XYZ file of C-alpha atoms in Angstrom:
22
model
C 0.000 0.000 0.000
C 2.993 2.431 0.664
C 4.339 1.632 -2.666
C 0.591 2.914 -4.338
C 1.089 6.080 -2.522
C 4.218 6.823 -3.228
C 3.053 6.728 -6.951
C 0.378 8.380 -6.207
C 2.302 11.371 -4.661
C 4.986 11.048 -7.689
C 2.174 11.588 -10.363
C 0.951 14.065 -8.846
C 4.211 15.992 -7.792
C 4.605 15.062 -11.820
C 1.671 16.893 -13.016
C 1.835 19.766 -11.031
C 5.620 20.251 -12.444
C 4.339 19.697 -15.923
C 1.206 21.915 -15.157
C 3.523 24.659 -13.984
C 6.134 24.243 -16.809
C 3.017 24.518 -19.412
């Protein structure tokens, strides 16, 4: 379950980056 939520928190970190970059 940690694993998922690291993901999780890496996609999201991810898409705000990419969000902010756009």
């Amino acid at each position: 379950m940690k694993k998922i939520e690291n993901l999780d928190n890496g996609r999201r970190k991810e898409g705000r980056r990419n969000r902010e970059s756009d």
